[in-house]
């Protein structure tokens, strides 16, 4: 249960002095940041050692340290992946967590998340910032791609420039303010056109993706590369059957070693089986057909915890969920809404002359404080989530802490009486006060069923309109529902949660490009842009106190929970790195 | 084969009294028929009076989740994973299951019978055309049709009714046409035509009443099947809206908890089984009463 | 057949939703979406896509899955194994239930054997196949270790593991069908037993059992064979949900998955193949029908 899980695991990093210095260094403030720690490939500078290991916080027993004795035993892990297909493995095309989880084992990024969800070097042994908009990365020596080609600064430069020139990549925008890149042996210099705080998070291997290093063969046959990519990670993809399985074999010449100089990875390989059904996944791990499940849904995670032979590890993957209320009539801003929707059609005129209750901030606030997040966590998520009183999830550790941790000072808190007062003030006194439809995906059903019951108590009757992804995504941009269930994942920087989702629409910068709620507010936009131009973390956090205050005051979006991803390890498996919702097998091993 | 109605036997609410009498006779004779009638009656009562009979609001999450059934407790049939009372949900579920079952078959029957009457009565190219179009439906299994219709039009009670009922059009069309053909050249039809009655009058006054017995039997059989179909669609997540308690949906929702809380799935499953059993028995009794031969149809 | 092909295409394309957005993730860049749609040929007018599809079909090319890039036929072949295995074994189970009970209940009409058999049949037709599957998992799967409750083992990994992996789903699919078959069997046996030639045969002194099997069964099988045509409909209805219950990657799962994903070429291909098999089965049934029943001959009676 949730109480038994260490806070550290839930909340991402606590900001201690050392990591603060390190992050500040990353952002170019601390003058001494550039100390070169990377002799012969060790991550000597980050101090956390077991970067891709799971750590011991969750009580999984053996990992990292005693992994080394069994480390040489090799062996293969059979792992279940909760999906029916992995479409893309080209990191520049990948946009789904389930794909990131695979390619995180196949590639290196410039940077990565360590076990405490802190940003540390991956291919980069270290980095420094001569000025606020220049990043200099020093790469490890002797890194090679799976085909033997050297991985040097030139290769990283090629990868970043490839991304910048791509038309169909969802990540091109992340390198749009890169002015120039210089490669010199193992030294890579990136010049930005202006200081941009989120940039460092884009260079992460896992959730960042832009900085994941793609081999130049990607240009020859992009489709084949998306299917069978060549990376530089600890495993190479050697075989796959569409809709069924992927075979990952250890890359013998992988550059990384553990603290004792043992070659990584320990395993000989990982056999990934695609299992789209949660109940099937549970049967499989329970029956020992698989050794690892990349995701168990709450009801099964609960059962797994009661099973001795299975260890459950939870981690925030930077995921947040909630409900977007419609702030205005889309027909009032035809041009802008047309751009946002990308559907090539004019927005609906169904709201013309109609009352839009959620355009009243009091109604939005009533909804936001009319839901009981603790109960949602228990009933809908079986305890595998954190209540979301603000927008910023625990994987953005520095900000999560700065706002006040799991009980932020300014946030949405359950208060049904106040909610009813607000509705009275707003003039909604009928029975029911408000009727609304909420557009949602099948996976939102449990949560919304609980929300439905709670809102019903304050006089708001909502009807669920559950649609498959294919139609959901189009319909979210048609604005025909008052409410839309919406969320994000893999958000390790606040930019990822607010810039495109709630910013003031701007076609050039893609700010506000994903507006579900049509919240067009210039003051808010100014605040988040100020924050993004503030690389100093403490200063940035200061700005974010204001951002958050404005967000809560305007009741921009009804946050519900930060889901935690329960992953299950069979008896013999240890050392899987699940930080950031990933499944890193770098240091995983089999105990016989 | 089919009982011949001469048009003078009288009707109650438009139903031929001779058929009702035959049915009552069968029920009196046959134990299975009695069981069927009792089950169907109970089911209909539960469905119609659900708001009065159900102890709680079927949507209210007022109890502890996953409570096992205990006759002495507040929730005699247990609660689901949200803490909702299963008994109340089952009663409301009966409503929708019955509604969808009846609605779907009615939809299929109205269109199918009309097509069959017209095709059989006129024959020739009209018959060819109509029956060919019905034939096309034979190229698609019902589930395929239903899945496509739901995919196109979205979830919802009416869409499910149509998706399920669509597949029954050809059953009714075929049976009706067959019956019409077998009586088309009978004297009383020819006589009616020669007297100068219009086509419509002949069809509805003379032809239809004489085809009604097999249609009623088929109707019953298909209601049972429609309820199973609704359950399957709901289970696949293609049924009525997710929060609506139908038996199929209840059953599907319990699947993930089957080892922890068997009752969520098993009780609705047993109810579906008993009800469908009852309707089938009822249908068999009708079949015996009207002396209709079992037809192969799916 | 062209009509069927056309219906399939336009019905599938009437399904709303955009596979491109699904592939790129919900928040994809509009420019990226347009580019991908272009690449997939989805931006062309529908009739152009229809004729392109038709032209390729004529050369036996069903196109490629949008999601996986694999040929549609290949993807289907990959998942056909489990579905065919379950269907075939289901058929066998159904016959094993239906033929003996059908004969027994007709011969022993209104005796205890009849009541037991008809009750079993009634239960069979009164339960959804997937629910039978759930109950089987709960009762047998959990208690009998050697029978897995999920997944499918291909036959080339051994006959016994294969058989064990499909026995429960096959029973779930076969039992309802067995119920329908049994009822058909019983009523046609009863009818046949009352026919004049049966009475004559018996009067001639042929032994009762011989008569039963040689003449009775042969004639009683006619409607049963007819029913086999619609077996596919029953199986498909059952197998889709049963595959999900048992976590088996078969045609049913592929179909549902491809519809959810709006993988148009794959849906079109799958629906078309199912329809084709369905029509084919009905034709085969017609042929069988004339073979078994010498009294019916097309194009001229006796």
PDB file of C-alpha atoms in Angstrom, chain C residues 82-228:
ATOM      1  CA  UNK C  82      -4.750 -19.862 -32.488  1.00  0.00           C
ATOM      2  CA  UNK C  83      -8.152 -18.948 -33.889  1.00  0.00           C
ATOM      3  CA  UNK C  84      -8.297 -21.924 -36.223  1.00  0.00           C
ATOM      4  CA  UNK C  85      -7.063 -24.238 -33.470  1.00  0.00           C
ATOM      5  CA  UNK C  86      -9.692 -23.027 -31.038  1.00  0.00           C
ATOM      6  CA  UNK C  87     -12.424 -23.124 -33.636  1.00  0.00           C
ATOM      7  CA  UNK C  88     -11.509 -26.608 -34.804  1.00  0.00           C
ATOM      8  CA  UNK C  89     -11.252 -28.070 -31.351  1.00  0.00           C
ATOM      9  CA  UNK C  90     -14.418 -26.200 -30.393  1.00  0.00           C
ATOM     10  CA  UNK C  91     -16.168 -27.841 -33.315  1.00  0.00           C
ATOM     11  CA  UNK C  92     -14.963 -31.259 -32.237  1.00  0.00           C
ATOM     12  CA  UNK C  93     -16.105 -30.645 -28.678  1.00  0.00           C
ATOM     13  CA  UNK C  94     -19.464 -29.433 -29.922  1.00  0.00           C
ATOM     14  CA  UNK C  95     -19.943 -32.549 -32.019  1.00  0.00           C
ATOM     15  CA  UNK C  96     -18.829 -34.744 -29.146  1.00  0.00           C
ATOM     16  CA  UNK C  97     -21.504 -33.167 -27.008  1.00  0.00           C
ATOM     17  CA  UNK C  98     -24.207 -32.855 -29.597  1.00  0.00           C
ATOM     18  CA  UNK C  99     -24.187 -36.109 -31.547  1.00  0.00           C
ATOM     19  CA  UNK C 100     -24.419 -38.580 -28.652  1.00  0.00           C
ATOM     20  CA  UNK C 101     -26.837 -36.504 -26.617  1.00  0.00           C
ATOM     21  CA  UNK C 102     -28.895 -35.692 -29.679  1.00  0.00           C
ATOM     22  CA  UNK C 103     -29.263 -39.335 -30.621  1.00  0.00           C
ATOM     23  CA  UNK C 104     -29.843 -40.425 -27.059  1.00  0.00           C
ATOM     24  CA  UNK C 105     -32.554 -37.921 -26.371  1.00  0.00           C
ATOM     25  CA  UNK C 106     -34.392 -38.688 -29.578  1.00  0.00           C
ATOM     26  CA  UNK C 107     -34.264 -42.431 -29.104  1.00  0.00           C
ATOM     27  CA  UNK C 108     -35.191 -42.174 -25.446  1.00  0.00           C
ATOM     28  CA  UNK C 109     -37.688 -39.408 -25.919  1.00  0.00           C
ATOM     29  CA  UNK C 110     -39.397 -38.229 -22.735  1.00  0.00           C
ATOM     30  CA  UNK C 111     -37.151 -40.400 -20.624  1.00  0.00           C
ATOM     31  CA  UNK C 112     -34.543 -39.239 -18.144  1.00  0.00           C
ATOM     32  CA  UNK C 113     -31.778 -39.275 -20.796  1.00  0.00           C
ATOM     33  CA  UNK C 114     -33.808 -36.884 -22.884  1.00  0.00           C
ATOM     34  CA  UNK C 115     -34.349 -34.456 -20.027  1.00  0.00           C
ATOM     35  CA  UNK C 116     -30.722 -34.465 -18.966  1.00  0.00           C
ATOM     36  CA  UNK C 117     -29.514 -33.952 -22.518  1.00  0.00           C
ATOM     37  CA  UNK C 118     -31.929 -31.167 -23.330  1.00  0.00           C
ATOM     38  CA  UNK C 119     -31.124 -29.438 -20.060  1.00  0.00           C
ATOM     39  CA  UNK C 120     -27.411 -29.512 -20.884  1.00  0.00           C
ATOM     40  CA  UNK C 121     -28.180 -28.113 -24.297  1.00  0.00           C
ATOM     41  CA  UNK C 122     -30.308 -25.387 -22.791  1.00  0.00           C
ATOM     42  CA  UNK C 123     -27.496 -24.342 -20.512  1.00  0.00           C
ATOM     43  CA  UNK C 124     -25.157 -24.320 -23.467  1.00  0.00           C
ATOM     44  CA  UNK C 125     -27.238 -21.893 -25.464  1.00  0.00           C
ATOM     45  CA  UNK C 126     -27.985 -19.711 -22.462  1.00  0.00           C
ATOM     46  CA  UNK C 127     -24.475 -18.625 -21.558  1.00  0.00           C
ATOM     47  CA  UNK C 128     -22.173 -16.236 -23.361  1.00  0.00           C
ATOM     48  CA  UNK C 129     -19.034 -18.065 -24.438  1.00  0.00           C
ATOM     49  CA  UNK C 130     -16.706 -15.616 -22.710  1.00  0.00           C
ATOM     50  CA  UNK C 131     -18.475 -16.147 -19.422  1.00  0.00           C
ATOM     51  CA  UNK C 132     -18.030 -19.879 -19.728  1.00  0.00           C
ATOM     52  CA  UNK C 133     -14.365 -19.040 -20.213  1.00  0.00           C
ATOM     53  CA  UNK C 134     -14.256 -16.960 -17.039  1.00  0.00           C
ATOM     54  CA  UNK C 135     -15.890 -19.703 -15.022  1.00  0.00           C
ATOM     55  CA  UNK C 136     -13.496 -22.259 -16.469  1.00  0.00           C
ATOM     56  CA  UNK C 137     -10.516 -20.131 -15.464  1.00  0.00           C
ATOM     57  CA  UNK C 138     -11.897 -19.771 -11.999  1.00  0.00           C
ATOM     58  CA  UNK C 139     -12.786 -23.415 -11.522  1.00  0.00           C
ATOM     59  CA  UNK C 140     -10.251 -25.361 -13.560  1.00  0.00           C
ATOM     60  CA  UNK C 141      -7.444 -23.028 -14.475  1.00  0.00           C
ATOM     61  CA  UNK C 142      -6.736 -21.929 -10.954  1.00  0.00           C
ATOM     62  CA  UNK C 143      -6.900 -25.432  -9.511  1.00  0.00           C
ATOM     63  CA  UNK C 144      -5.266 -27.482 -12.236  1.00  0.00           C
ATOM     64  CA  UNK C 145      -1.685 -26.330 -12.681  1.00  0.00           C
ATOM     65  CA  UNK C 146      -1.050 -28.143 -15.912  1.00  0.00           C
ATOM     66  CA  UNK C 147      -3.712 -26.169 -17.734  1.00  0.00           C
ATOM     67  CA  UNK C 148      -2.645 -22.582 -18.388  1.00  0.00           C
ATOM     68  CA  UNK C 149      -5.235 -19.840 -18.047  1.00  0.00           C
ATOM     69  CA  UNK C 150      -3.792 -17.565 -20.642  1.00  0.00           C
ATOM     70  CA  UNK C 151      -1.783 -17.545 -23.806  1.00  0.00           C
ATOM     71  CA  UNK C 152      -1.403 -19.880 -26.712  1.00  0.00           C
ATOM     72  CA  UNK C 153       1.339 -22.396 -27.418  1.00  0.00           C
ATOM     73  CA  UNK C 154       1.844 -23.117 -31.120  1.00  0.00           C
ATOM     74  CA  UNK C 155       1.546 -26.719 -32.145  1.00  0.00           C
ATOM     75  CA  UNK C 156       5.177 -26.891 -33.268  1.00  0.00           C
ATOM     76  CA  UNK C 157       6.173 -26.541 -29.632  1.00  0.00           C
ATOM     77  CA  UNK C 158       4.539 -29.858 -28.932  1.00  0.00           C
ATOM     78  CA  UNK C 159       1.077 -31.257 -29.333  1.00  0.00           C
ATOM     79  CA  UNK C 160       0.418 -31.622 -25.650  1.00  0.00           C
ATOM     80  CA  UNK C 161       1.243 -28.022 -24.635  1.00  0.00           C
ATOM     81  CA  UNK C 162      -0.709 -26.829 -27.641  1.00  0.00           C
ATOM     82  CA  UNK C 163      -3.707 -28.899 -26.674  1.00  0.00           C
ATOM     83  CA  UNK C 164      -3.565 -27.775 -23.066  1.00  0.00           C
ATOM     84  CA  UNK C 165      -3.366 -24.148 -24.092  1.00  0.00           C
ATOM     85  CA  UNK C 166      -6.533 -24.306 -26.183  1.00  0.00           C
ATOM     86  CA  UNK C 167      -8.701 -26.816 -24.369  1.00  0.00           C
ATOM     87  CA  UNK C 168     -10.417 -24.279 -22.108  1.00  0.00           C
ATOM     88  CA  UNK C 169     -11.080 -21.645 -24.780  1.00  0.00           C
ATOM     89  CA  UNK C 170     -12.194 -24.347 -27.184  1.00  0.00           C
ATOM     90  CA  UNK C 171     -14.664 -25.662 -24.664  1.00  0.00           C
ATOM     91  CA  UNK C 172     -15.977 -22.154 -24.026  1.00  0.00           C
ATOM     92  CA  UNK C 173     -16.560 -21.707 -27.738  1.00  0.00           C
ATOM     93  CA  UNK C 174     -17.751 -25.237 -28.383  1.00  0.00           C
ATOM     94  CA  UNK C 175     -20.271 -25.639 -25.597  1.00  0.00           C
ATOM     95  CA  UNK C 176     -22.825 -23.079 -26.810  1.00  0.00           C
ATOM     96  CA  UNK C 177     -22.469 -24.405 -30.319  1.00  0.00           C
ATOM     97  CA  UNK C 178     -22.912 -27.927 -28.997  1.00  0.00           C
ATOM     98  CA  UNK C 179     -26.165 -26.801 -27.424  1.00  0.00           C
ATOM     99  CA  UNK C 180     -27.510 -25.462 -30.690  1.00  0.00           C
ATOM    100  CA  UNK C 181     -26.348 -28.550 -32.572  1.00  0.00           C
ATOM    101  CA  UNK C 182     -27.858 -30.907 -30.052  1.00  0.00           C
ATOM    102  CA  UNK C 183     -31.252 -29.321 -30.401  1.00  0.00           C
ATOM    103  CA  UNK C 184     -31.049 -29.556 -34.184  1.00  0.00           C
ATOM    104  CA  UNK C 185     -29.871 -33.120 -33.954  1.00  0.00           C
ATOM    105  CA  UNK C 186     -32.696 -34.111 -31.668  1.00  0.00           C
ATOM    106  CA  UNK C 187     -35.502 -32.594 -33.661  1.00  0.00           C
ATOM    107  CA  UNK C 188     -34.260 -33.879 -36.993  1.00  0.00           C
ATOM    108  CA  UNK C 189     -33.677 -37.340 -35.552  1.00  0.00           C
ATOM    109  CA  UNK C 190     -37.195 -37.348 -34.231  1.00  0.00           C
ATOM    110  CA  UNK C 191     -38.504 -36.356 -37.584  1.00  0.00           C
ATOM    111  CA  UNK C 192     -36.441 -38.954 -39.397  1.00  0.00           C
ATOM    112  CA  UNK C 193     -37.444 -41.680 -36.983  1.00  0.00           C
ATOM    113  CA  UNK C 194     -41.047 -41.040 -37.862  1.00  0.00           C
ATOM    114  CA  UNK C 195     -40.464 -41.157 -41.609  1.00  0.00           C
ATOM    115  CA  UNK C 196     -42.046 -43.956 -43.552  1.00  0.00           C
ATOM    116  CA  UNK C 197     -38.816 -45.433 -44.827  1.00  0.00           C
ATOM    117  CA  UNK C 198     -37.499 -45.810 -41.337  1.00  0.00           C
ATOM    118  CA  UNK C 199     -40.582 -47.654 -40.304  1.00  0.00           C
ATOM    119  CA  UNK C 200     -40.288 -49.780 -43.424  1.00  0.00           C
ATOM    120  CA  UNK C 201     -36.663 -50.549 -42.719  1.00  0.00           C
ATOM    121  CA  UNK C 202     -37.493 -51.642 -39.259  1.00  0.00           C
ATOM    122  CA  UNK C 203     -40.407 -53.671 -40.466  1.00  0.00           C
ATOM    123  CA  UNK C 204     -38.088 -55.407 -42.906  1.00  0.00           C
ATOM    124  CA  UNK C 205     -36.287 -56.693 -39.868  1.00  0.00           C
ATOM    125  CA  UNK C 206     -33.092 -54.703 -40.059  1.00  0.00           C
ATOM    126  CA  UNK C 207     -31.590 -54.475 -36.635  1.00  0.00           C
ATOM    127  CA  UNK C 208     -32.633 -51.422 -34.768  1.00  0.00           C
ATOM    128  CA  UNK C 209     -29.136 -50.031 -34.266  1.00  0.00           C
ATOM    129  CA  UNK C 210     -28.120 -50.485 -37.842  1.00  0.00           C
ATOM    130  CA  UNK C 211     -31.194 -48.649 -38.988  1.00  0.00           C
ATOM    131  CA  UNK C 212     -30.519 -45.907 -36.568  1.00  0.00           C
ATOM    132  CA  UNK C 213     -27.001 -45.326 -37.739  1.00  0.00           C
ATOM    133  CA  UNK C 214     -27.252 -46.060 -41.388  1.00  0.00           C
ATOM    134  CA  UNK C 215     -30.436 -44.293 -42.286  1.00  0.00           C
ATOM    135  CA  UNK C 216     -31.396 -42.220 -39.330  1.00  0.00           C
ATOM    136  CA  UNK C 217     -28.108 -40.565 -38.647  1.00  0.00           C
ATOM    137  CA  UNK C 218     -27.374 -39.893 -42.257  1.00  0.00           C
ATOM    138  CA  UNK C 219     -30.576 -38.018 -42.704  1.00  0.00           C
ATOM    139  CA  UNK C 220     -30.495 -36.362 -39.357  1.00  0.00           C
ATOM    140  CA  UNK C 221     -27.077 -34.926 -40.152  1.00  0.00           C
ATOM    141  CA  UNK C 222     -28.428 -32.826 -42.989  1.00  0.00           C
ATOM    142  CA  UNK C 223     -29.625 -29.913 -40.901  1.00  0.00           C
ATOM    143  CA  UNK C 224     -26.573 -30.315 -38.713  1.00  0.00           C
ATOM    144  CA  UNK C 225     -24.340 -29.796 -41.715  1.00  0.00           C
ATOM    145  CA  UNK C 226     -26.402 -26.825 -42.694  1.00  0.00           C
ATOM    146  CA  UNK C 227     -25.797 -25.428 -39.302  1.00  0.00           C
ATOM    147  CA  UNK C 228     -22.074 -25.887 -39.707  1.00  0.00           C
TER     148      UNK C 228
END
